[in-house]
mmCIF file of C-alpha atoms in Angstrom:
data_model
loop_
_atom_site.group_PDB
_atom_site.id
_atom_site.type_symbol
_atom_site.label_atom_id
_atom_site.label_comp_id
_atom_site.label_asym_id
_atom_site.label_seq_id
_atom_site.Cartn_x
_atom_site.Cartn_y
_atom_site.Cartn_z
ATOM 1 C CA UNK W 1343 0.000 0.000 0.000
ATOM 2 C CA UNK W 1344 1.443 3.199 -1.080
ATOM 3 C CA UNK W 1345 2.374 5.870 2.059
ATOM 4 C CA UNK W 1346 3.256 9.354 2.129
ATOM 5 C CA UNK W 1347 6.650 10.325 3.887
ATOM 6 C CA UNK W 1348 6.895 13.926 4.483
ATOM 7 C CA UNK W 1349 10.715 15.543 3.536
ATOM 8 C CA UNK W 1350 12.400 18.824 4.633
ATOM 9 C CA UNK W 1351 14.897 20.266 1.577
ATOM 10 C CA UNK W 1352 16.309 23.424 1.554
ATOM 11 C CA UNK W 1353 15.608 26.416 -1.575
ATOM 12 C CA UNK W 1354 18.749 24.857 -3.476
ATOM 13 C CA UNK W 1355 17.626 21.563 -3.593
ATOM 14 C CA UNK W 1356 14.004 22.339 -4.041
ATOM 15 C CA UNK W 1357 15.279 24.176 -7.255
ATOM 16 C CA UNK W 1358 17.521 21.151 -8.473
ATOM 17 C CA UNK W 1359 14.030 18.565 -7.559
ATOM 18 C CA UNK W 1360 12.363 21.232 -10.113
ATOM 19 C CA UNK W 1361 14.744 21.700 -13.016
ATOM 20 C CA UNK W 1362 15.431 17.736 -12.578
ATOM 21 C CA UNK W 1363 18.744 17.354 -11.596
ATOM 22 C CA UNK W 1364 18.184 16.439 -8.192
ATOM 23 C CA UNK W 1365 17.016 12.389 -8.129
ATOM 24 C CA UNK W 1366 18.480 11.485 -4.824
ATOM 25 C CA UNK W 1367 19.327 12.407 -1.215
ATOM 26 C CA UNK W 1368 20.926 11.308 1.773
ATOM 27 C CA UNK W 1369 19.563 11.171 5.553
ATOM 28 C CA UNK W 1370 21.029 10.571 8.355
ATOM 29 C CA UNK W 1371 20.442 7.457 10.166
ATOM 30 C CA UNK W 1372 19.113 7.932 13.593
ATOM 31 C CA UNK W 1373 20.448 6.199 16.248
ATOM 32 C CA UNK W 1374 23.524 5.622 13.997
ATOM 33 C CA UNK W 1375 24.077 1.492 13.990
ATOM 34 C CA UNK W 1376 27.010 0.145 16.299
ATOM 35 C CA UNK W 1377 29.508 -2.251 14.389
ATOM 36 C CA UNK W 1378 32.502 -4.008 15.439
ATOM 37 C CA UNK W 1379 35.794 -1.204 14.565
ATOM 38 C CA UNK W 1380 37.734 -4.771 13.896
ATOM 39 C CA UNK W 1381 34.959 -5.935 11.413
ATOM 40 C CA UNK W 1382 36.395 -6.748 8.106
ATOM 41 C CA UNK W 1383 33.197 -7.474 6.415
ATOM 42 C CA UNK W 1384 29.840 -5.600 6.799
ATOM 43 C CA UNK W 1385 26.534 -7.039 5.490
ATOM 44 C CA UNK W 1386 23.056 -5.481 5.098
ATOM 45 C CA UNK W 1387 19.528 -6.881 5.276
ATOM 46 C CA UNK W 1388 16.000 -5.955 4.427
ATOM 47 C CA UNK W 1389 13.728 -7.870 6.083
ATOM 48 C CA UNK W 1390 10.460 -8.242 4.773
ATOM 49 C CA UNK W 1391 7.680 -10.143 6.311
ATOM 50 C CA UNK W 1392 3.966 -10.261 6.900
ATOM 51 C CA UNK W 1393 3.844 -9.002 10.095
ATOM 52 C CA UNK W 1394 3.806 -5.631 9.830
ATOM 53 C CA UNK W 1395 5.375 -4.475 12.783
ATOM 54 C CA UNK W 1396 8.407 -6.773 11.385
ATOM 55 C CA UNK W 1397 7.858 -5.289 8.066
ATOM 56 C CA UNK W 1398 10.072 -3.603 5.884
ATOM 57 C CA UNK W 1399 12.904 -3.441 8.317
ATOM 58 C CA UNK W 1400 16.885 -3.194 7.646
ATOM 59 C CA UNK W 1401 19.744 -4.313 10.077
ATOM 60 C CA UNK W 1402 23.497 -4.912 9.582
ATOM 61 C CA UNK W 1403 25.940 -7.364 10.780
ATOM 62 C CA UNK W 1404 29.323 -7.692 10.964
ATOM 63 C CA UNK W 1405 31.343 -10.739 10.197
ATOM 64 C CA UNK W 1406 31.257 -11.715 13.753
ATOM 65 C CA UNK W 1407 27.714 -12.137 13.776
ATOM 66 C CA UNK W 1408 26.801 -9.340 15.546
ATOM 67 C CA UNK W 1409 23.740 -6.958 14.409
ATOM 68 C CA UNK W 1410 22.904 -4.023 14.822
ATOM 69 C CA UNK W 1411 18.878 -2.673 13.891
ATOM 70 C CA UNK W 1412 18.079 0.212 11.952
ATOM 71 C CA UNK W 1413 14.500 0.306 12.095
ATOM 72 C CA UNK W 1414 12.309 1.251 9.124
ATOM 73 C CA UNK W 1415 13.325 3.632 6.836
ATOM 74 C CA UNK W 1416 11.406 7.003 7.662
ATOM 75 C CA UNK W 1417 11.458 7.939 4.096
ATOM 76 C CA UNK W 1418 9.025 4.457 2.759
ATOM 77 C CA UNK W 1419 9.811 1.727 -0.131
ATOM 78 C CA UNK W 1420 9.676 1.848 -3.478
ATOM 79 C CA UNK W 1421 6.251 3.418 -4.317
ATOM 80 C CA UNK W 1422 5.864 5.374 -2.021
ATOM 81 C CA UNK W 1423 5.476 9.193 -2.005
ATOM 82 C CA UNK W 1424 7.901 12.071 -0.515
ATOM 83 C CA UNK W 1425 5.714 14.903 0.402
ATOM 84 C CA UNK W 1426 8.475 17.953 0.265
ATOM 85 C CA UNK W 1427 8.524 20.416 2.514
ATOM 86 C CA UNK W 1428 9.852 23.971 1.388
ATOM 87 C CA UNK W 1429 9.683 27.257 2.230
ATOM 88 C CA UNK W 1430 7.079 29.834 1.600
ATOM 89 C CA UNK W 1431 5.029 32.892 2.197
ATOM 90 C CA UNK W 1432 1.515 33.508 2.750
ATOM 91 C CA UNK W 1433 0.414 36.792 1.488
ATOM 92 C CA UNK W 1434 -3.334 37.226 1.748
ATOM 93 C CA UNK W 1435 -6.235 35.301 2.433
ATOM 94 C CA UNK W 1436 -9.152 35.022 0.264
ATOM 95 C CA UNK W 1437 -11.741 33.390 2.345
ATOM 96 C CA UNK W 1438 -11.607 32.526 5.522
ATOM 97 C CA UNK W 1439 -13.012 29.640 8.166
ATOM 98 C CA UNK W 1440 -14.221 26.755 6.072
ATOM 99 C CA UNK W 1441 -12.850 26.303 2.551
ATOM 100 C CA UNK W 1442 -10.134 28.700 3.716
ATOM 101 C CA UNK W 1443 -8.205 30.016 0.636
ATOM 102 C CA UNK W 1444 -4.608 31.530 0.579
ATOM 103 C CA UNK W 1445 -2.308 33.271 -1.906
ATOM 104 C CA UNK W 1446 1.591 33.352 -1.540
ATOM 105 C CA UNK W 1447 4.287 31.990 -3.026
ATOM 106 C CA UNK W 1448 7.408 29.471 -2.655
ATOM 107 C CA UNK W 1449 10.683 31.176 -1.692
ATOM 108 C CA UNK W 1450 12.880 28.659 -3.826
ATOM 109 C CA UNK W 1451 11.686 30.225 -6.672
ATOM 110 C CA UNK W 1452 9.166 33.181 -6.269
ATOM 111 C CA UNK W 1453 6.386 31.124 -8.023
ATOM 112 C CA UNK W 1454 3.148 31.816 -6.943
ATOM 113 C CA UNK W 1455 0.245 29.447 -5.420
ATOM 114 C CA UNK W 1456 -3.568 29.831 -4.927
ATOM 115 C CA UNK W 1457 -4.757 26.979 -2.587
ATOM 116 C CA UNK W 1458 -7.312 25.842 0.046
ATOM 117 C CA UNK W 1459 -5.930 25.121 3.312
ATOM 118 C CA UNK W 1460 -8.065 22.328 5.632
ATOM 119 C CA UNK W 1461 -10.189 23.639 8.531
ATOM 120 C CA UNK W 1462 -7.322 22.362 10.938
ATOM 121 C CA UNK W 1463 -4.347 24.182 8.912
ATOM 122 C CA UNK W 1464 -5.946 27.164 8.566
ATOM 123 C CA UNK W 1465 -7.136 26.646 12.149
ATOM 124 C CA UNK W 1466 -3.043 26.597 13.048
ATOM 125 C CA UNK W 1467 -1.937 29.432 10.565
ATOM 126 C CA UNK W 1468 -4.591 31.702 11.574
ATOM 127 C CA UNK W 1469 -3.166 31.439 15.435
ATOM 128 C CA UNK W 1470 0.629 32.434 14.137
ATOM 129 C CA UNK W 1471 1.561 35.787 15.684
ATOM 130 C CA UNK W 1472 2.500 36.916 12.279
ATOM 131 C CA UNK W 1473 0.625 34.597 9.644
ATOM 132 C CA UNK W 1474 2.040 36.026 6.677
ATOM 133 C CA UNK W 1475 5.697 36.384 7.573
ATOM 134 C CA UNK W 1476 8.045 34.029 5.168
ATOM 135 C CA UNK W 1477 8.123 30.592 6.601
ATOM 136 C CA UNK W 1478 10.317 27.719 6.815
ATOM 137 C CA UNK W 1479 9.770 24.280 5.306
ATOM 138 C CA UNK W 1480 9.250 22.473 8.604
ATOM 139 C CA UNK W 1481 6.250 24.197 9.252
ATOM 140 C CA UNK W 1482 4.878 23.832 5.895
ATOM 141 C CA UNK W 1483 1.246 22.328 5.302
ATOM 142 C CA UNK W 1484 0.794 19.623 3.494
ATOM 143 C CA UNK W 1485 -2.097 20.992 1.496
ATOM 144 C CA UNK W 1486 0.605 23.388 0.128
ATOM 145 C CA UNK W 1487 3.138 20.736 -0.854
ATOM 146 C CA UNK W 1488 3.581 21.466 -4.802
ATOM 147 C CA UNK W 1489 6.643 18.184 -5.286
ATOM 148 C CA UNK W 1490 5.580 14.621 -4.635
ATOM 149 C CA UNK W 1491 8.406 12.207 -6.197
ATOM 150 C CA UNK W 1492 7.873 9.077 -6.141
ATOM 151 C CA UNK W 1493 10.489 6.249 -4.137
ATOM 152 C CA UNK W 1494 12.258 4.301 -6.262
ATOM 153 C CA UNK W 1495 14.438 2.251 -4.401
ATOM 154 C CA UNK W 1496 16.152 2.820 -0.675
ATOM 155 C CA UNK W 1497 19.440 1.209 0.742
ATOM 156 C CA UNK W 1498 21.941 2.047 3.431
ATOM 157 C CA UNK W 1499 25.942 3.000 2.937
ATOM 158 C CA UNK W 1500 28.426 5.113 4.461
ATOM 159 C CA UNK W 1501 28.177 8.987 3.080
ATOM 160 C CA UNK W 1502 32.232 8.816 1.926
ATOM 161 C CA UNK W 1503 30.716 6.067 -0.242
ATOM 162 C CA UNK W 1504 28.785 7.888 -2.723
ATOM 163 C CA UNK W 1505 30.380 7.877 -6.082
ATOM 164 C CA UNK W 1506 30.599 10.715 -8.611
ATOM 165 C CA UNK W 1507 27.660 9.697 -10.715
ATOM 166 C CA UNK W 1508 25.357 9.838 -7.228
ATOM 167 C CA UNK W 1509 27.068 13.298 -6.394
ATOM 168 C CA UNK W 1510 25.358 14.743 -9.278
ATOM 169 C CA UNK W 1511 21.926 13.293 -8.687
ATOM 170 C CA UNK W 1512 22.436 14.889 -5.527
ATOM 171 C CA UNK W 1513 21.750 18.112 -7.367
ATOM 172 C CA UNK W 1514 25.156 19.813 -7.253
ATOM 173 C CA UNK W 1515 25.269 22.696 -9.542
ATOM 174 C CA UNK W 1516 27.226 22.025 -12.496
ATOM 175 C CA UNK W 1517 28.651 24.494 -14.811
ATOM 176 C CA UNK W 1518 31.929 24.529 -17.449
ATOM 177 C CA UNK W 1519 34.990 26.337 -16.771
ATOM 178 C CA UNK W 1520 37.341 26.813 -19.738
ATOM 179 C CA UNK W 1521 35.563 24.106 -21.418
ATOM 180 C CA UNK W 1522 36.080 21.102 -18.761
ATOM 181 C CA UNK W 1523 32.898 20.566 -16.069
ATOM 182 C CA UNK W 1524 32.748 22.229 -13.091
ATOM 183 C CA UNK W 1525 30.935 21.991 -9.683
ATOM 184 C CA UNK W 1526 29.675 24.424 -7.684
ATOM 185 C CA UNK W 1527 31.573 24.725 -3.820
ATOM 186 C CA UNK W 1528 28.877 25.366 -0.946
ATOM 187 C CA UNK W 1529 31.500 26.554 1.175
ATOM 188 C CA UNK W 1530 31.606 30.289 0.671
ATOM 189 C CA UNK W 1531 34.173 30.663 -1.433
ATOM 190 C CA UNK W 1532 32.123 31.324 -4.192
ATOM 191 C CA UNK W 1533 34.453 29.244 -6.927
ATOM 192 C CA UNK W 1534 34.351 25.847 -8.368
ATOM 193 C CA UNK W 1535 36.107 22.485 -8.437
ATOM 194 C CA UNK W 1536 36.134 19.739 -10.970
ATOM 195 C CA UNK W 1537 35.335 17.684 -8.314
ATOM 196 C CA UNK W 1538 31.810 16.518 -7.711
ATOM 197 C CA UNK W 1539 32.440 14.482 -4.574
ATOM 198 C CA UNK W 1540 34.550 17.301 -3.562
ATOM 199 C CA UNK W 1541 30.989 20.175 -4.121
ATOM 200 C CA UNK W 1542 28.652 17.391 -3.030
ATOM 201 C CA UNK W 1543 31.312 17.005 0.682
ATOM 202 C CA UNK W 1544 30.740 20.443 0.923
ATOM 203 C CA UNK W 1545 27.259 20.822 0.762
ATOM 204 C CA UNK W 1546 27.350 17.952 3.511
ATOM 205 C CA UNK W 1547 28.755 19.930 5.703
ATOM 206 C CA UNK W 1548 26.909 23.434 5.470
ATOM 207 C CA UNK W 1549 23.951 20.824 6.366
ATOM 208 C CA UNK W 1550 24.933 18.441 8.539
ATOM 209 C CA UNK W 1551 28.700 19.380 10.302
ATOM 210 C CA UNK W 1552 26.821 21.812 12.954
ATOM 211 C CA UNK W 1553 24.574 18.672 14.045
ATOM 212 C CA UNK W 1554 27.711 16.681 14.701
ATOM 213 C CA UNK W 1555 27.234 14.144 11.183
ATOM 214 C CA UNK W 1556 30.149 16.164 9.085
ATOM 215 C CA UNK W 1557 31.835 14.689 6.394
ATOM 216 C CA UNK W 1558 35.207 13.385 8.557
ATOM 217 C CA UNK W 1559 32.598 11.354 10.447
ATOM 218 C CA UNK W 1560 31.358 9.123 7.619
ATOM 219 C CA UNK W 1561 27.981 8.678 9.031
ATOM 220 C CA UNK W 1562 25.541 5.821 8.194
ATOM 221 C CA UNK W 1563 23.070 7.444 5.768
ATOM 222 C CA UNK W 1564 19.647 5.852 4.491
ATOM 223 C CA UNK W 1565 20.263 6.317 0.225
ATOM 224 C CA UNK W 1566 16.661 7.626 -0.828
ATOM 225 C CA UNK W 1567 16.250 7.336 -4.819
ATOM 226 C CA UNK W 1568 12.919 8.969 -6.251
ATOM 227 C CA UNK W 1569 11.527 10.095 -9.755
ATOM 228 C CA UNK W 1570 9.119 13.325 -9.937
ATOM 229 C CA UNK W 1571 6.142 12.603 -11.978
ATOM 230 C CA UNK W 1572 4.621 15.761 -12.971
#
């Protein structure tokens, strides 16, 4: 049965999900799994099953034998739906109470959106202390969600092991310099590498480094794969 997963990405990433260079991302796996430091061989399993509290759920072991659980993958299965969450602005609204109708528009891109909010989301923007202040994606409402790729497949890895072919459907910006492909550097410096692990590490980090799962740490990272539909 196909689920909805809701998913926070920034105005850059948004943008790459919408010009369709962006067909995967990387999330942190929460608790991150315990593993022997001696183990020489890691293994991964997806256990599926039809009890569905055993359902659907991944663990890895080491070559000793021991396991460690990860749970379920908060992002689904294949077929399932990411709901993305962005951010935005509510300027005006048209009717109020039931069938509740807002105007505004998404900050990754300025375009603009007419839509009816439920009774309980309007309920929860009307009580804001400054409804039509620009808002963040984690507080978006899911009647407002405008992207709803679809999962295509899920599986678990270390972030140093993405390869150069996954750091572009990451959605680094690409560009040529004198000719040769270039990737844009998320680190301030405003230039570009030929690189794309090297762009794609430092996007990483201007997410995930102040939250203690930088690059240097290698974290384990659930691998989400989706395709945008319309």
């Amino acid at each position: 049965m196909m689920a909805e997963h809701p998913i926070l990405f920034n105005s850059d990433m948004v943008r790459a999900i919408l010009e369709g260079r962006k067909t995967q991302t990387r999330r942190i796996i929460k608790p991150q799994p315990w593993v022997r430091r001696t183990a020489i061989k890691l293994t991964l399993a997806y256990h599926i099953c039809d009890d569905p509290i055993l359902a659907d759920v991944w663990y890895l072991s080491d070559q000793n034998g021991d396991t460690s659980p990860l749970g379920k993958c908060p992002y689904g299965k294949p077929g399932d739906v990411l709901v993305v969450k962005e951010g935005y602005r509510i300027r005006s609204c048209v009717s109020r109470g039931k069938n509740s109708v807002v105007r505004g528009y998404y900050t990754a891109d300025d375009r603009r959106f007419k839509i009816q909010l439920t009774d309980a989301e309007y309920s929860r923007w009307n009580a804001r202390k400054k409804p039509f202040d620009r808002t963040p994606g984690r507080f978006m409402y899911k009647s407002l969600a405008r992207l709803k790729p679809v999962v295509k497949s899920v599986r678990v890895e270390r972030v140093q092991d993405i390869s150069e072919a996954d750091c572009i459907a990451e959605g680094i910006e690409e560009s040529t310099v004198h000719g040769l492909p270039a990737f844009y550097l998320y680190d301030g410096r405003a230039h570009w590498t030929a690189d794309p692990r090297e762009s794609f590490q430092t996007i990483w980090d201007f997410i995930n480094a102040k939250r203690g799962y930088g690059w240097d740490k290698n974290p384990w990272v659930w691998v989400i794969e989706f395709e945008r539909l319309t």
